[in-house]
Each structure stands twice: as C-alpha cells, then as structure tokens.
C-alpha atoms as a printed R data frame, in Angstrom:
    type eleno elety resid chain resno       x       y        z
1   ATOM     1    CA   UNK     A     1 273.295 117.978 -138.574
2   ATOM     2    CA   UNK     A     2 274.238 116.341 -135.355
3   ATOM     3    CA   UNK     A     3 273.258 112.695 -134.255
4   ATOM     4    CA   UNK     A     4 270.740 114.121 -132.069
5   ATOM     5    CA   UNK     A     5 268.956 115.887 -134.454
6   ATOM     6    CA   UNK     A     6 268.751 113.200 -136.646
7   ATOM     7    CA   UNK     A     7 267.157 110.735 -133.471
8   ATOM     8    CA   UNK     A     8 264.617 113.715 -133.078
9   ATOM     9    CA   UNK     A     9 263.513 114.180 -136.657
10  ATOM    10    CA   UNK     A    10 262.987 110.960 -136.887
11  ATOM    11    CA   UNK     A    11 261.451 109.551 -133.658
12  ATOM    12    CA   UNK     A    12 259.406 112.916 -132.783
13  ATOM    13    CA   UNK     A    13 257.079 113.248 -129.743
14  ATOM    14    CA   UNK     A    14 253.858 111.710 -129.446
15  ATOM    15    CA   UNK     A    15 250.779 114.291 -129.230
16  ATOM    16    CA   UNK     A    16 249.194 112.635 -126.432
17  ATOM    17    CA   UNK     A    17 252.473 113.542 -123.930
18  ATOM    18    CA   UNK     A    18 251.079 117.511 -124.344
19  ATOM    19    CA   UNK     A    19 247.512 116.235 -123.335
20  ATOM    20    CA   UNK     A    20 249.077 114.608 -119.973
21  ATOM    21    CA   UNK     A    21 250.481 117.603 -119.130
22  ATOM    22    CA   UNK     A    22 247.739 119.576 -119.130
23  ATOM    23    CA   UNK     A    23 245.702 116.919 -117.817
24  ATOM    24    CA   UNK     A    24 248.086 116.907 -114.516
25  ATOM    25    CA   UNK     A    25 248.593 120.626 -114.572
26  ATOM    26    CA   UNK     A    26 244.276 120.879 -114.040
27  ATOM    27    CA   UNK     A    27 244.812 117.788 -111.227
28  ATOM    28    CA   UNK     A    28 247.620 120.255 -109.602
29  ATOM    29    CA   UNK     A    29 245.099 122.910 -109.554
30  ATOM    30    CA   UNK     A    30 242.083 120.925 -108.436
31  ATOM    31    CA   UNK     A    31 244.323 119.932 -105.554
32  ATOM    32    CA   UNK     A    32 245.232 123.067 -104.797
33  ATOM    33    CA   UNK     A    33 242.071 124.830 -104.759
34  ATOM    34    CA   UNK     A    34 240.482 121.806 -102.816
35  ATOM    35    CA   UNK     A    35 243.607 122.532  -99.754
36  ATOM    36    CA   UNK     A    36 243.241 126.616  -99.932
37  ATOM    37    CA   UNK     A    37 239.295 127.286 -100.407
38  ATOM    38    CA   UNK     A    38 236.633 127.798  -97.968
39  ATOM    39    CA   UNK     A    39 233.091 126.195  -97.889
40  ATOM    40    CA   UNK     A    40 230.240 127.820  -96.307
41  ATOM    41    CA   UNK     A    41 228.577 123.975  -95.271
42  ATOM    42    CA   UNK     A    42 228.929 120.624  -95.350
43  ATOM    43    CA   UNK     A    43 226.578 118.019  -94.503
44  ATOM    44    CA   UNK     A    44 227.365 114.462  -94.258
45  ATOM    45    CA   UNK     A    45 224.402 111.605  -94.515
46  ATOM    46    CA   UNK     A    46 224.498 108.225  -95.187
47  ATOM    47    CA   UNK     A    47 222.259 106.641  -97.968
48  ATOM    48    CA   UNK     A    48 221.697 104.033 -100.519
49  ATOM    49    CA   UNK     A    49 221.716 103.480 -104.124
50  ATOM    50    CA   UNK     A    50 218.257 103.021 -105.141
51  ATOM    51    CA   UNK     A    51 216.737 102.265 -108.662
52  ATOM    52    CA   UNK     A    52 214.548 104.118 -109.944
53  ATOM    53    CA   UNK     A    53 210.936 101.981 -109.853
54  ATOM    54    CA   UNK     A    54 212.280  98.651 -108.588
55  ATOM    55    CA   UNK     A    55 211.372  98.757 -105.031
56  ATOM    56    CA   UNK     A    56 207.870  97.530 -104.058
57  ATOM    57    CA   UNK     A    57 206.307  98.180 -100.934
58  ATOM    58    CA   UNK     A    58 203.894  95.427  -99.587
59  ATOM    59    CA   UNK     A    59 200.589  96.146  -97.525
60  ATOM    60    CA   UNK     A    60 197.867  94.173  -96.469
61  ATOM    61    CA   UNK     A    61 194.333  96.327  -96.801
62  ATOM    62    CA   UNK     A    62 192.648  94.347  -93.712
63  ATOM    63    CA   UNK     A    63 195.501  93.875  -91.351
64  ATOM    64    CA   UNK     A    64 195.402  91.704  -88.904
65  ATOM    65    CA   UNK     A    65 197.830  89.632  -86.110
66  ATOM    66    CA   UNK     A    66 201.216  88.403  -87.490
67  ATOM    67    CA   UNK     A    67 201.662  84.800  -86.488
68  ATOM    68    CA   UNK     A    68 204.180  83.588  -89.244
69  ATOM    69    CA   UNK     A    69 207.114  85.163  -91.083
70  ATOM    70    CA   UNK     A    70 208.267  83.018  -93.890
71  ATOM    71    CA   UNK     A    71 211.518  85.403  -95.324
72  ATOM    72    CA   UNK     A    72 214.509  87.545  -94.169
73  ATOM    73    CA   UNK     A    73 215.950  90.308  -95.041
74  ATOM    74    CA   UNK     A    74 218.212  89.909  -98.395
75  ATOM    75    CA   UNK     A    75 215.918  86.824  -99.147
76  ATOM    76    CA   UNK     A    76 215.708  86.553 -103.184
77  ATOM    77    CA   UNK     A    77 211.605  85.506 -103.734
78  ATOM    78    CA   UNK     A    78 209.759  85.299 -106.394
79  ATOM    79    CA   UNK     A    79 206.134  86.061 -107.820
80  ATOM    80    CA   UNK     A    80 203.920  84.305 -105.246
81  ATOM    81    CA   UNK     A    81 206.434  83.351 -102.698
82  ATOM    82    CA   UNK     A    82 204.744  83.513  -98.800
83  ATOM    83    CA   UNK     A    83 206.026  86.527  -97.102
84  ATOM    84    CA   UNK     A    84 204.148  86.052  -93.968
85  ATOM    85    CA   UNK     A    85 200.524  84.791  -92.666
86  ATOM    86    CA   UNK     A    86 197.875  86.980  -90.873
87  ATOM    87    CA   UNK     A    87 195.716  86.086  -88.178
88  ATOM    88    CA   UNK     A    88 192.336  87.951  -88.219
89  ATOM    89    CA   UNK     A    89 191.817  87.027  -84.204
90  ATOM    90    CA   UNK     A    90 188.336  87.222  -83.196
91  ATOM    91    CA   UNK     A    91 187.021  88.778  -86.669
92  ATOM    92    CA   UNK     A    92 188.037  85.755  -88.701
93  ATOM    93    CA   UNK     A    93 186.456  82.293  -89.613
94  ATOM    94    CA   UNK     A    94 188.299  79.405  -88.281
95  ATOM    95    CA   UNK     A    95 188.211  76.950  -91.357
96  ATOM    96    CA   UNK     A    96 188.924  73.648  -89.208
97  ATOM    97    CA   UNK     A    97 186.044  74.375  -86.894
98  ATOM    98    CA   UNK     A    98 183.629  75.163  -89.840
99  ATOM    99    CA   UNK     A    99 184.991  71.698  -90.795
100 ATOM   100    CA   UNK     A   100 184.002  70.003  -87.912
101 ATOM   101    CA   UNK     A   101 180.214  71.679  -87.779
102 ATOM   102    CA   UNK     A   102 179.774  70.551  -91.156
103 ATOM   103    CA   UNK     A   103 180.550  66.953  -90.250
104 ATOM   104    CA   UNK     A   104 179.008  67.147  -87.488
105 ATOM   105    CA   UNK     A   105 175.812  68.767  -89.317
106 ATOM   106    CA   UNK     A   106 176.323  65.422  -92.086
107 ATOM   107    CA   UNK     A   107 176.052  62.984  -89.282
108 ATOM   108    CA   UNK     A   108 172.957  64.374  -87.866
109 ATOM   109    CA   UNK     A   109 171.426  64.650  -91.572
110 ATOM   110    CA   UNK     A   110 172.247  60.984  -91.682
111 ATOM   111    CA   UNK     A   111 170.563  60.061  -88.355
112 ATOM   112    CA   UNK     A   112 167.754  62.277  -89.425
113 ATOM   113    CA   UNK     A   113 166.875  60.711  -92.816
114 ATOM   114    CA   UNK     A   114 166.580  57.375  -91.324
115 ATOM   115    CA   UNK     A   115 164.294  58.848  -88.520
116 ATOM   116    CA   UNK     A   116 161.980  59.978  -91.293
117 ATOM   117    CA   UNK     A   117 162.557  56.774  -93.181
118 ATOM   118    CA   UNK     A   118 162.089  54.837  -90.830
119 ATOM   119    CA   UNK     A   119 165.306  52.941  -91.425
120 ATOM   120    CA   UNK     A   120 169.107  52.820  -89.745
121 ATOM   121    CA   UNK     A   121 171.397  55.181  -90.829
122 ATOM   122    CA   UNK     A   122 174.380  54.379  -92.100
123 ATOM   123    CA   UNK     A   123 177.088  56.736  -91.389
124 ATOM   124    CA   UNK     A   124 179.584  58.335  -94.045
125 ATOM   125    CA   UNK     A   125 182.681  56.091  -93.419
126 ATOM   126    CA   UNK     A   126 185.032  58.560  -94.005
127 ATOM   127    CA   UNK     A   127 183.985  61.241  -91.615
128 ATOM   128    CA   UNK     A   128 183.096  58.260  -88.715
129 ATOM   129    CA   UNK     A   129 186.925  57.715  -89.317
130 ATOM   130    CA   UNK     A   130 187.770  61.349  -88.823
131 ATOM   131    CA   UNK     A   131 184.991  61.636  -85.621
132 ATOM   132    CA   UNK     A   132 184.838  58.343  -84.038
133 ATOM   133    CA   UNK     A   133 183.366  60.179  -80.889
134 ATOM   134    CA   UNK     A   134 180.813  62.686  -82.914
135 ATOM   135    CA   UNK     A   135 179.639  59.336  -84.743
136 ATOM   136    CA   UNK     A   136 178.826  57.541  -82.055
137 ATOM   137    CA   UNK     A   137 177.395  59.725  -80.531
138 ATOM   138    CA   UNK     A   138 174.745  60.163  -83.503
139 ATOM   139    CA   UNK     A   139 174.476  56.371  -82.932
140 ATOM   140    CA   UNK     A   140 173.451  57.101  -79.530
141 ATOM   141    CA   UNK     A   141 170.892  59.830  -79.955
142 ATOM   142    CA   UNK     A   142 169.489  57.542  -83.108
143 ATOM   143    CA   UNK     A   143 168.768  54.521  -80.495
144 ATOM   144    CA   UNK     A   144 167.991  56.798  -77.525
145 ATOM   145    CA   UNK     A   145 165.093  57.650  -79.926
146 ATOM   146    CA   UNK     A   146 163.765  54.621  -81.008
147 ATOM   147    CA   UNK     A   147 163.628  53.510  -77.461
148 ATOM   148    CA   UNK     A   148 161.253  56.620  -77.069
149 ATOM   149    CA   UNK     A   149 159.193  55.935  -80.103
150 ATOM   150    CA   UNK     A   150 159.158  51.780  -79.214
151 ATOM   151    CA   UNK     A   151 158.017  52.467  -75.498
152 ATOM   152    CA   UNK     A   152 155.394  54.937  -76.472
153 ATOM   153    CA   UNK     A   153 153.868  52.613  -79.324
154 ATOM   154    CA   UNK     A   154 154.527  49.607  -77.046
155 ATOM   155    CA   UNK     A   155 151.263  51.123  -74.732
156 ATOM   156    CA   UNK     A   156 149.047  51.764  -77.680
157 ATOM   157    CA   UNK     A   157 150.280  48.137  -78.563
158 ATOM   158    CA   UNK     A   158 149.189  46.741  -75.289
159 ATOM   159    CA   UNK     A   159 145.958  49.193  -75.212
160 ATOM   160    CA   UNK     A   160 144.985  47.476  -78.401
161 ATOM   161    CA   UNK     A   161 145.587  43.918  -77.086
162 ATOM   162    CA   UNK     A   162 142.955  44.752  -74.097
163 ATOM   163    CA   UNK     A   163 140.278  46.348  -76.372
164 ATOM   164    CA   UNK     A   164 140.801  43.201  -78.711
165 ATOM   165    CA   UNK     A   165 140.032  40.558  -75.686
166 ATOM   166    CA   UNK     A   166 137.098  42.656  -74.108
167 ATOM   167    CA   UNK     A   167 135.636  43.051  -77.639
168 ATOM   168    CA   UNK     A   168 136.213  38.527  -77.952
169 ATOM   169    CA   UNK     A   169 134.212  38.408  -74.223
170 ATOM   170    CA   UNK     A   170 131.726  40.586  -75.440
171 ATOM   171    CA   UNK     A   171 131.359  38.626  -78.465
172 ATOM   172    CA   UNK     A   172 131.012  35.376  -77.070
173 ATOM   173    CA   UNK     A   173 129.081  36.819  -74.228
174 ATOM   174    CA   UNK     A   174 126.595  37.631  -77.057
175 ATOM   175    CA   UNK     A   175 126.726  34.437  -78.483
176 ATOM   176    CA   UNK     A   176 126.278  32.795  -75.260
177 ATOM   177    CA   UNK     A   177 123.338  35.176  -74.678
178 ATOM   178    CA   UNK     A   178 121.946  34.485  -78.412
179 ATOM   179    CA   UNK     A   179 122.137  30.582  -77.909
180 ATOM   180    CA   UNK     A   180 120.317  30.844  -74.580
181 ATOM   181    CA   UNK     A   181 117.591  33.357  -75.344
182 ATOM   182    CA   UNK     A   182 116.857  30.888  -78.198
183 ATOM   183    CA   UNK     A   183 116.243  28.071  -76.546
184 ATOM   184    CA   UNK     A   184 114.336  29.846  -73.863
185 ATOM   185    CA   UNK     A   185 112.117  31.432  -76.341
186 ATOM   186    CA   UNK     A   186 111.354  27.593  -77.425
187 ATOM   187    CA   UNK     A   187 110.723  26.778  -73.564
188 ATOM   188    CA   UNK     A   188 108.549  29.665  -73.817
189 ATOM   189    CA   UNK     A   189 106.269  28.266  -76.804
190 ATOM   190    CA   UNK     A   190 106.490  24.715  -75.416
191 ATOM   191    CA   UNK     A   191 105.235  26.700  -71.930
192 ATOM   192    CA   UNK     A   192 102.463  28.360  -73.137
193 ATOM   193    CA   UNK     A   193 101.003  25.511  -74.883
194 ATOM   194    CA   UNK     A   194 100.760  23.282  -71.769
195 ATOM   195    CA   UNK     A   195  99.534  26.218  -69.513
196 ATOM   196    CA   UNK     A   196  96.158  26.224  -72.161
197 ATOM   197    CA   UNK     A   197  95.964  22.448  -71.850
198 ATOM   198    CA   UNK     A   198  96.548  23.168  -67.777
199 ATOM   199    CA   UNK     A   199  99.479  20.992  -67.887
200 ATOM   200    CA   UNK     A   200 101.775  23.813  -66.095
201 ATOM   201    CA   UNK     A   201 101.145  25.853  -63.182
202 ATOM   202    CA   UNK     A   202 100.704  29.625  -64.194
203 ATOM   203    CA   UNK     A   203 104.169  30.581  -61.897
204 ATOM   204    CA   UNK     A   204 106.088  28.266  -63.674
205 ATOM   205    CA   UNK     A   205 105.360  30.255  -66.978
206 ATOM   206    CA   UNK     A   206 106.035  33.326  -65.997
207 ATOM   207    CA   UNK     A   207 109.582  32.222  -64.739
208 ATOM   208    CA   UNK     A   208 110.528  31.455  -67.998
209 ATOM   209    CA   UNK     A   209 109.021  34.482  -69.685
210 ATOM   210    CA   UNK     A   210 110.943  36.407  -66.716
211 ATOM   211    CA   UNK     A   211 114.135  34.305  -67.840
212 ATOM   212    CA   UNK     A   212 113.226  35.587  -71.936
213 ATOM   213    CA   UNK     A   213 113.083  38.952  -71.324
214 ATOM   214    CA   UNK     A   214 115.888  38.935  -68.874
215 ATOM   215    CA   UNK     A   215 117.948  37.745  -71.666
216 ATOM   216    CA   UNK     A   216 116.586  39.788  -74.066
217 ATOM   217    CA   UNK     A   217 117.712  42.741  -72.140
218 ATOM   218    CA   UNK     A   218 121.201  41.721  -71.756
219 ATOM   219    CA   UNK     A   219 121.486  40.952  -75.083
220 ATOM   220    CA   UNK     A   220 120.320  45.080  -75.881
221 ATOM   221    CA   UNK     A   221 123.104  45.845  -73.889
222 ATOM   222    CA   UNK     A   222 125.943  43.870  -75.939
223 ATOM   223    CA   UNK     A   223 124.800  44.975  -79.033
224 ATOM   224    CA   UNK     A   224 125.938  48.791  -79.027
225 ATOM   225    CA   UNK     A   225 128.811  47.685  -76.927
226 ATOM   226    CA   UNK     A   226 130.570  45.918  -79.321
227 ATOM   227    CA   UNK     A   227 131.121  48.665  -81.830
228 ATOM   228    CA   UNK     A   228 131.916  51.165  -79.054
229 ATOM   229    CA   UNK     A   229 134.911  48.616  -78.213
230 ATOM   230    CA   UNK     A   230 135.797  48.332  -82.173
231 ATOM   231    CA   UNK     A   231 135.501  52.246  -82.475
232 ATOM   232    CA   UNK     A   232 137.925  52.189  -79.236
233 ATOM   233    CA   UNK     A   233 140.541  49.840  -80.877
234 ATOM   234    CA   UNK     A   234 140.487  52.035  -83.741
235 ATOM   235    CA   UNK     A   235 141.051  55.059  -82.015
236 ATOM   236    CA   UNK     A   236 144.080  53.301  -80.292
237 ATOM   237    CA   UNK     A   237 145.319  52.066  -83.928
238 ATOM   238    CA   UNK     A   238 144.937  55.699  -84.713
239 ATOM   239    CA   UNK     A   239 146.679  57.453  -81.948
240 ATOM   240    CA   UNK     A   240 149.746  54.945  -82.405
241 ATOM   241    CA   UNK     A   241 149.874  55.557  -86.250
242 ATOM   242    CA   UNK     A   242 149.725  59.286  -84.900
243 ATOM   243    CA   UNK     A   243 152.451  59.079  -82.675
244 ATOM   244    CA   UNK     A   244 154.818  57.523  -85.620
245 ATOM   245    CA   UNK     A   245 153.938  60.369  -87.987
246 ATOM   246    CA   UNK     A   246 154.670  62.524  -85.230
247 ATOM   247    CA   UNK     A   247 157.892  61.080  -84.909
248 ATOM   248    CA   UNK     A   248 158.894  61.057  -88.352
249 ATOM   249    CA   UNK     A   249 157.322  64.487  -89.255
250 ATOM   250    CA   UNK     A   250 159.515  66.052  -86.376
251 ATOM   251    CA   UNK     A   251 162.651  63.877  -87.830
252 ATOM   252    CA   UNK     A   252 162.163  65.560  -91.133
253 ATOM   253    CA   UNK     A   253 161.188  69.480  -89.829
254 ATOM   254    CA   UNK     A   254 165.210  68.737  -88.149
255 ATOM   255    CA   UNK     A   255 166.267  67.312  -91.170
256 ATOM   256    CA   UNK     A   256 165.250  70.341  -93.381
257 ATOM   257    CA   UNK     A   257 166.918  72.573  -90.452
258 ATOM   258    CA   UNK     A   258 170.182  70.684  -90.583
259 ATOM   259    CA   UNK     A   259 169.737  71.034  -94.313
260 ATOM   260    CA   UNK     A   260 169.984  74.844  -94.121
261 ATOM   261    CA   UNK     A   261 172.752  74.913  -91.341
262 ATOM   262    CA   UNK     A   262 175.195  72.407  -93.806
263 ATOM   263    CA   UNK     A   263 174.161  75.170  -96.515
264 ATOM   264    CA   UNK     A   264 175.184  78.375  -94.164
265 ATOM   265    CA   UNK     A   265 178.112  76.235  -93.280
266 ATOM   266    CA   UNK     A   266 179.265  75.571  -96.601
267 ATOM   267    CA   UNK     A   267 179.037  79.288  -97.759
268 ATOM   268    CA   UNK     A   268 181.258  80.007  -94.486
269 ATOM   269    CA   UNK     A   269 183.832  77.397  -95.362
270 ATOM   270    CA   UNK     A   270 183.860  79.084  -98.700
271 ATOM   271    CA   UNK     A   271 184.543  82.227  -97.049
272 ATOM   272    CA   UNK     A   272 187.293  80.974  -94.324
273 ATOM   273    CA   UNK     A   273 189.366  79.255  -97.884
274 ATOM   274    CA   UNK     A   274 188.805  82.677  -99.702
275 ATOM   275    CA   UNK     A   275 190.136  84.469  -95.901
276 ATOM   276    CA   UNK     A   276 193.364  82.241  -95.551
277 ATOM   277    CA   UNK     A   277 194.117  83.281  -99.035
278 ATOM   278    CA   UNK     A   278 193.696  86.817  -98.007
279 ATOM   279    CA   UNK     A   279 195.528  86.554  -94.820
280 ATOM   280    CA   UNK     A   280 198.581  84.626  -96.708
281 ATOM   281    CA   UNK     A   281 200.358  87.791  -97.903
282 ATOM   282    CA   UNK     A   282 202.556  86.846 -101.157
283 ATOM   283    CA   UNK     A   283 205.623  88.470 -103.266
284 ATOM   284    CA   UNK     A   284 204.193  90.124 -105.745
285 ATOM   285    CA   UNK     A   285 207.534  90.572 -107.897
286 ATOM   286    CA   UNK     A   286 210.710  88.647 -108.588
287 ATOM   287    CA   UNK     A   287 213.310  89.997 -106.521
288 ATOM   288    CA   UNK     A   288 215.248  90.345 -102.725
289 ATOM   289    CA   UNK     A   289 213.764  91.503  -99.678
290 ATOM   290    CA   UNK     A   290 215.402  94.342  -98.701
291 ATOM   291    CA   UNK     A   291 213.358  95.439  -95.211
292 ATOM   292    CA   UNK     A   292 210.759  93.722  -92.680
293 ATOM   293    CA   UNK     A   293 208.894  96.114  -90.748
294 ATOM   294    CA   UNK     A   294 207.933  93.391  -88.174
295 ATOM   295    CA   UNK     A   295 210.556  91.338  -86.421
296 ATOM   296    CA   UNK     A   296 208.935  89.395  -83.618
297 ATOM   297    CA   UNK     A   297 205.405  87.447  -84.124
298 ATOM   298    CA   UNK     A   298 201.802  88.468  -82.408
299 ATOM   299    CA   UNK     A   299 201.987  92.034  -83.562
300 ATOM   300    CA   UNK     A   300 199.845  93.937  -85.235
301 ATOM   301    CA   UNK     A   301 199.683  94.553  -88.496
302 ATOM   302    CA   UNK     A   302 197.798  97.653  -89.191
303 ATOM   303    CA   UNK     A   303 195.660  97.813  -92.623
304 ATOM   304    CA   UNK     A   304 197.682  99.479  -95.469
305 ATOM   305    CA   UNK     A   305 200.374  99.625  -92.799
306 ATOM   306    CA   UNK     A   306 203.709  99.576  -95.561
307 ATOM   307    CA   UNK     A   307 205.756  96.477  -93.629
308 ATOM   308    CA   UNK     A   308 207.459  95.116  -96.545
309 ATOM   309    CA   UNK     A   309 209.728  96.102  -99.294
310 ATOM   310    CA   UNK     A   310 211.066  94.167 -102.154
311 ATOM   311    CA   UNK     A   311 213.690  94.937 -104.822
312 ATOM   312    CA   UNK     A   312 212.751  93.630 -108.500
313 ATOM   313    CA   UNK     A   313 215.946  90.976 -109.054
314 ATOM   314    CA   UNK     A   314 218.140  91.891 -112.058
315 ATOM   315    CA   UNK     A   315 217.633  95.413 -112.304
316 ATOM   316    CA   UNK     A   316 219.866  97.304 -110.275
C-alpha cells in the first residue's frame, strides 16, 4: 500500500464537503434559471415594515382649530404626553374670561351685601390685586349710591325739621292763646260784676267778651292742627324709613341675582377646565410618532379625522 493510501485511510473526507457541493450545484441552478426564464409581471412598490397591532391612530371626536403642535415626527412619547391643543373657535368657553365675570360677579356681591347691610364693603384683597380697575370701580358705583340714598333722605330730613318747628309755633301759639284766654276769662268775671254794681259802661263789657270768644276761637283752630302737623312728621319719618328699605330691598333682589350669575358662572368654568382637557389631545401609548397629518397651525381638524399615528416603543 502506497503512502497515499495510507494519508487517505487515515485522514478521510469530511461529510459536510458532499453537502457544499450540492448546496452550490442548486445556487448554479437558481442562477441559471433566474438569467434564462421569463416572467409574465412584475410590479415594483415601495413599503414599510409594520408590526402587527403596534400602530395607533389618534382622533379627536369634536374636532376643532389646531393652534399648537407639541411633537415631530420620530418623536418617542409616552402615555399622556401633549400631542397637540385644539381650539373650539366660536363654540368653545373661554376659561380666562369666565374668570374675569366671576370676579367681577364677587365684587359686585361684595358691594351688594353692604348695600343691604347697610355697611362698607370690603373687597376680597386678592382679586382687587388681580382687578385694580374692576375694584374700583365697585368702589365707585358703592359711593355713587350712597350719595343717591343720602340726598334723597337728606329732604325727608329737612321736611321733618320744618314740620318739627311749625308743630313748636303752633304749640306755643296755643300756649300763648291758653294763657291769654285765661286771664281774659278773669277780666270777664271781674267785668260782669261791676256792670251789675254799674261800675262799667255796658260797651266796655262786651269788648272783653268779644276779646273771650275771639280767643276761644283761635284756640279751636290750634287744637286739631297740632296732630295734623304730628301725623305729617310721621308720615315724613315714614316715607324716609321707606325710601331706605327701598334701597336695601333693591340691594338684596341684585344681590340674589348676582348670586345666581356666580352660580351659572361657576358651572361654566367647570365646563371650560373639563373643555381644555378635551381639546388637549394626549399619547395614549408609549412609543414614536411615526406621521402628523397636520403640518402648519390654524387648520382644521375635522372630528374623528385620523391625524396622528403612533408606534408602541419596544415592539418592533
């Protein structure tokens, strides 16, 4: 046995060098069929690898105008990460006015209660910070109306001081009239006795029973007067404590109206905070933005318009 033989016998081929060779005979074939055969088409189209389930598209069910875009394209986010904010334009509740009624409304509440209470009012500090000019003016309309209610009781005031000093004259006119008819009553006696005794002429008595019955008669007259012009000052009194009611019962009518308006108000400002939460559209997975339907702002966003699409993160 040669050399050769021996190397052979003893270092024999591996099995895997007959696999190889078919393996690149089939390539040679491949190749060759692929150079020689005909297709009937061919279409070419380009695409993208998507998985299966991880790719969420984003609507809004209202719509509305887009005025802010808060990601990009390729943009990893995650679960409640702003996408973009809506404006509802002329349908929606603007929060910071409702803010600014509602102050506005707390002021006037303020300056109403101390109308009805007859007190000043004493504005919240925090919102006289905030509305220097609503405050004040508030202040204004509180001592525009005092003015009002001071000038009108000021003439029932001065009415009153009248009635009081023509209801003094008439009383000392009465007591003038009182002292006088008394003492010519006692002329009167005195008189009659010396016209028996034929001291007096007859003329001379009659003048002073004339002078009696004159004051007699004026005396009638101040009598019913002087409650007339007490029942006057009361009705005066009356019409001034009137007025003040008036005032204050008006005061709190407002004051129960501007109650309801702060309630309204305060149901819309619920509304507006539940609306910019709507209107604030959010990732609702963990993952990368892979298109944006909108590119510039001010558009419209159409309800359940798809705009948005995310890729879950992790599981390509």
């Amino acid at each position: 046995m040669s050399r050769l033989d021996n190397l052979v016998r003893t270092h024999p081929f591996a099995s895997w060098r007959m696999a190889a060779w078919l393996v690149a005979l089939l390539l040679g074939l491949a190749i060759g069929w692929a150079n020689y055969a005909r297709l009937d088409e061919v279409a070419i189209a380009s695409a993208e690898v998507v998985p299966q389930g991880q790719v969420k598209v984003i609507q809004h069910l209202e719509g509305g105008i887009l005025s802010k875009i808060h990601v990009q394209e390729g943009q990893k986010v995650k679960i409640g990460d702003p996408l973009a904010q809506l404006d509802l334009g002329a349908t929606g509740l603007d929060r910071n006015q409702i803010l600014i009624q509602i102050d506005g409304l707390t002021l006037r509440r303020t300056r109403l209660s101390a109308e009805a209470a007859g007190m000043k009012p004493v504005f919240p500090r925090n919102i006289a910070t905030r509305h220097p000019d609503l405050t004040d003016s508030e202040r204004k309309s509180f001592q525009s109306r005092e003015r009002q209610l001071a000038s009108a009781l000021a003439v029932y005031k001065t009415q009153t001081h009248q009635r009081q000093l023509e209801l003094k004259e008439l009383i000392a006119r009465r007591n003038s009239i009182r002292d006088n008819l008394k003492l010519a009553r006692e002329r009167l006696v005195m008189s009659t006795d010396l016209l028996q005794k034929k001291l007096i002429s007859g003329m001379e008595h009659l003048t002073l029973k004339s002078e009696v019955q004159t004051l007699e008669g004026q005396l009638a007259q101040l009598v019913p007067a002087m409650p007339k012009m007490r029942a006057a000052i009361r009705e005066v009194a009356e019409r001034s404590q009137q007025v003040t009611l008036s005032f204050r019962r008006t005061a709190a009518e407002e004051l129960g109206e501007t109650e309801l308006a702060l309630a309204r108000n305060r149901e819309l400002l619920i509304r507006a905070a539940d609306q910019v939460k709507r209107t604030l559209v959010k990732s609702p997975i963990n993952g990368i933005v892979k298109t944006c339907g909108f590119t510039p702002l001010a558009v419209w966003w159409a309800p359940a318009t798809p705009s948005w699409k995310s890729c879950r993160r992790g599981k390509v």
